[in-house]
PDB file of C-alpha atoms in Angstrom:
ATOM      1  CA  MET G 294     127.927  37.098 104.948  1.00  0.00           C
ATOM      2  CA  ALA G 295     128.552  37.337 101.232  1.00  0.00           C
ATOM      3  CA  ASN G 296     130.976  34.878  99.659  1.00  0.00           C
ATOM      4  CA  ARG G 297     133.887  37.004  98.465  1.00  0.00           C
ATOM      5  CA  ASN G 298     135.425  34.179  96.426  1.00  0.00           C
ATOM      6  CA  PHE G 299     133.299  35.262  93.477  1.00  0.00           C
ATOM      7  CA  ASP G 300     134.909  37.519  90.906  1.00  0.00           C
ATOM      8  CA  GLN G 301     132.722  40.622  90.722  1.00  0.00           C
ATOM      9  CA  ALA G 302     133.449  41.066  87.018  1.00  0.00           C
ATOM     10  CA  THR G 303     132.161  37.551  86.334  1.00  0.00           C
ATOM     11  CA  LEU G 304     129.101  38.151  88.485  1.00  0.00           C
ATOM     12  CA  ARG G 305     128.439  41.372  86.571  1.00  0.00           C
ATOM     13  CA  GLU G 306     128.713  39.553  83.223  1.00  0.00           C
ATOM     14  CA  LEU G 307     126.297  36.882  84.402  1.00  0.00           C
ATOM     15  CA  ALA G 308     123.887  39.489  85.769  1.00  0.00           C
ATOM     16  CA  ASP G 309     124.022  41.398  82.486  1.00  0.00           C
ATOM     17  CA  GLU G 310     123.043  38.173  80.729  1.00  0.00           C
ATOM     18  CA  GLY G 311     119.960  37.899  82.938  1.00  0.00           C
ATOM     19  CA  ASN G 312     121.195  35.677  85.765  1.00  0.00           C
ATOM     20  CA  GLU G 313     119.166  36.858  88.764  1.00  0.00           C
ATOM     21  CA  THR G 314     121.229  34.881  91.274  1.00  0.00           C
ATOM     22  CA  ALA G 315     124.364  36.704  90.136  1.00  0.00           C
ATOM     23  CA  LEU G 316     122.465  39.988  90.510  1.00  0.00           C
ATOM     24  CA  ASP G 317     121.549  38.945  94.059  1.00  0.00           C
ATOM     25  CA  ARG G 318     125.204  38.157  94.857  1.00  0.00           C
ATOM     26  CA  LEU G 319     126.237  41.586  93.583  1.00  0.00           C
ATOM     27  CA  ALA G 320     123.652  43.109  95.912  1.00  0.00           C
ATOM     28  CA  ASP G 321     125.000  41.093  98.843  1.00  0.00           C
ATOM     29  CA  LEU G 322     128.538  42.266  98.089  1.00  0.00           C
ATOM     30  CA  ALA G 323     127.443  45.897  97.791  1.00  0.00           C
ATOM     31  CA  ASP G 324     125.550  45.617 101.081  1.00  0.00           C
ATOM     32  CA  ALA G 325     128.548  44.069 102.839  1.00  0.00           C
ATOM     33  CA  ASP G 326     130.668  46.969 101.556  1.00  0.00           C
ATOM     34  CA  GLY G 327     128.041  49.524 102.587  1.00  0.00           C
ATOM     35  CA  ASP G 328     127.884  50.716  98.970  1.00  0.00           C
ATOM     36  CA  LEU G 329     124.423  52.303  98.848  1.00  0.00           C
ATOM     37  CA  GLU G 330     125.024  53.773  95.400  1.00  0.00           C
ATOM     38  CA  GLU G 331     125.707  50.320  93.958  1.00  0.00           C
ATOM     39  CA  LEU G 332     122.669  48.904  95.757  1.00  0.00           C
ATOM     40  CA  SER G 333     120.521  51.659  94.272  1.00  0.00           C
ATOM     41  CA  GLU G 334     121.862  50.928  90.795  1.00  0.00           C
ATOM     42  CA  LEU G 335     121.132  47.233  91.258  1.00  0.00           C
ATOM     43  CA  LEU G 336     117.590  48.080  92.355  1.00  0.00           C
ATOM     44  CA  ASP G 337     117.199  50.130  89.180  1.00  0.00           C
ATOM     45  CA  GLU G 338     118.305  47.030  87.248  1.00  0.00           C
ATOM     46  CA  GLY G 339     115.491  45.075  88.857  1.00  0.00           C
ATOM     47  CA  SER G 340     117.245  43.389  91.774  1.00  0.00           C
ATOM     48  CA  MET G 341     114.619  42.632  94.392  1.00  0.00           C
ATOM     49  CA  ARG G 342     117.431  41.561  96.732  1.00  0.00           C
ATOM     50  CA  ALA G 343     118.891  45.071  96.492  1.00  0.00           C
ATOM     51  CA  GLY G 344     115.416  46.444  97.226  1.00  0.00           C
ATOM     52  CA  LEU G 345     115.132  44.261 100.302  1.00  0.00           C
ATOM     53  CA  LEU G 346     118.558  45.295 101.581  1.00  0.00           C
ATOM     54  CA  LEU G 347     117.888  48.984 100.949  1.00  0.00           C
ATOM     55  CA  THR G 348     114.475  48.679 102.621  1.00  0.00           C
ATOM     56  CA  ARG G 349     116.036  47.186 105.746  1.00  0.00           C
ATOM     57  CA  ARG G 350     118.546  50.030 105.948  1.00  0.00           C
ATOM     58  CA  ALA G 351     115.944  52.748 105.366  1.00  0.00           C
ATOM     59  CA  ALA G 352     113.483  51.231 107.843  1.00  0.00           C
ATOM     60  CA  ALA G 353     116.177  50.957 110.502  1.00  0.00           C
ATOM     61  CA  THR G 354     116.876  54.685 110.234  1.00  0.00           C
ATOM     62  CA  GLY G 355     113.264  55.716 109.656  1.00  0.00           C
ATOM     63  CA  ASP G 356     114.112  57.254 106.271  1.00  0.00           C
ATOM     64  CA  LEU G 357     110.619  57.768 104.837  1.00  0.00           C
ATOM     65  CA  ARG G 358     111.815  59.437 101.636  1.00  0.00           C
ATOM     66  CA  GLU G 359     114.169  56.577 100.848  1.00  0.00           C
ATOM     67  CA  LEU G 360     111.412  54.057 101.500  1.00  0.00           C
ATOM     68  CA  GLN G 361     109.178  55.949  99.073  1.00  0.00           C
ATOM     69  CA  ARG G 362     111.963  55.969  96.455  1.00  0.00           C
ATOM     70  CA  ILE G 363     112.533  52.241  96.848  1.00  0.00           C
ATOM     71  CA  SER G 364     108.803  51.601  96.632  1.00  0.00           C
ATOM     72  CA  ASP G 365     108.576  53.733  93.482  1.00  0.00           C
ATOM     73  CA  ALA G 366     111.398  51.638  92.012  1.00  0.00           C
ATOM     74  CA  GLY G 367     109.177  48.577  92.339  1.00  0.00           C
ATOM     75  CA  HIS G 368     109.979  46.967  95.669  1.00  0.00           C
ATOM     76  CA  ASP G 369     106.613  46.338  97.359  1.00  0.00           C
ATOM     77  CA  GLY G 370     108.212  45.654 100.732  1.00  0.00           C
ATOM     78  CA  ALA G 371     109.399  49.244 100.958  1.00  0.00           C
ATOM     79  CA  GLY G 372     105.850  50.511 100.448  1.00  0.00           C
ATOM     80  CA  GLU G 373     104.581  48.188 103.151  1.00  0.00           C
ATOM     81  CA  GLU G 374     107.309  49.321 105.541  1.00  0.00           C
ATOM     82  CA  LEU G 375     106.586  52.961 104.733  1.00  0.00           C
ATOM     83  CA  GLU G 376     102.889  52.467 105.524  1.00  0.00           C
ATOM     84  CA  ARG G 377     103.761  50.678 108.754  1.00  0.00           C
ATOM     85  CA  LEU G 378     105.965  53.558 109.880  1.00  0.00           C
ATOM     86  CA  LEU G 379     103.416  56.188 108.859  1.00  0.00           C
ATOM     87  CA  LYS G 380     100.613  54.433 110.736  1.00  0.00           C
ATOM     88  CA  ALA G 381     102.622  53.916 113.919  1.00  0.00           C
ATOM     89  CA  PRO G 382     101.463  56.148 116.756  1.00  0.00           C
ATOM     90  CA  ALA G 383     103.705  59.143 117.311  1.00  0.00           C
ATOM     91  CA  ASP G 384     105.453  59.379 120.683  1.00  0.00           C
ATOM     92  CA  GLY G 385     103.518  61.613 123.032  1.00  0.00           C
ATOM     93  CA  LEU G 386     100.372  61.787 120.913  1.00  0.00           C
ATOM     94  CA  ARG G 387      97.150  60.235 122.053  1.00  0.00           C
ATOM     95  CA  ASP G 388      93.864  59.543 120.271  1.00  0.00           C
TER      96      ASP G 388
END
C-alpha cells in the first residue's frame, strides 16, 4: 500500500526535477486511487512503475489494445504480456 504521508505536491516537484523514486510514489498513489488517467500521464513522463501498474491492470482484464498502447509508450513488459496473451490457445480451438 502506498504511503499517504507524502505530500503529493512535494512528490510532483521532486519528480519534475528528475527524482525517479518520487515519480514511482506518484504512480503508487494514482494506482491506489484507481486513477488510470494519472497513471497514463506518468507513463508518458517515463515512469516505468506506472507502466508496470497499467500492464497488470490491462493483463488482468485482457485489454489487448491497452497493452499495445503501454508497449508503444516504452514499457517492454506490456509487449511481452501482449504476446503471451496473443499466443495463448483460444478456448475451444484445437490444433
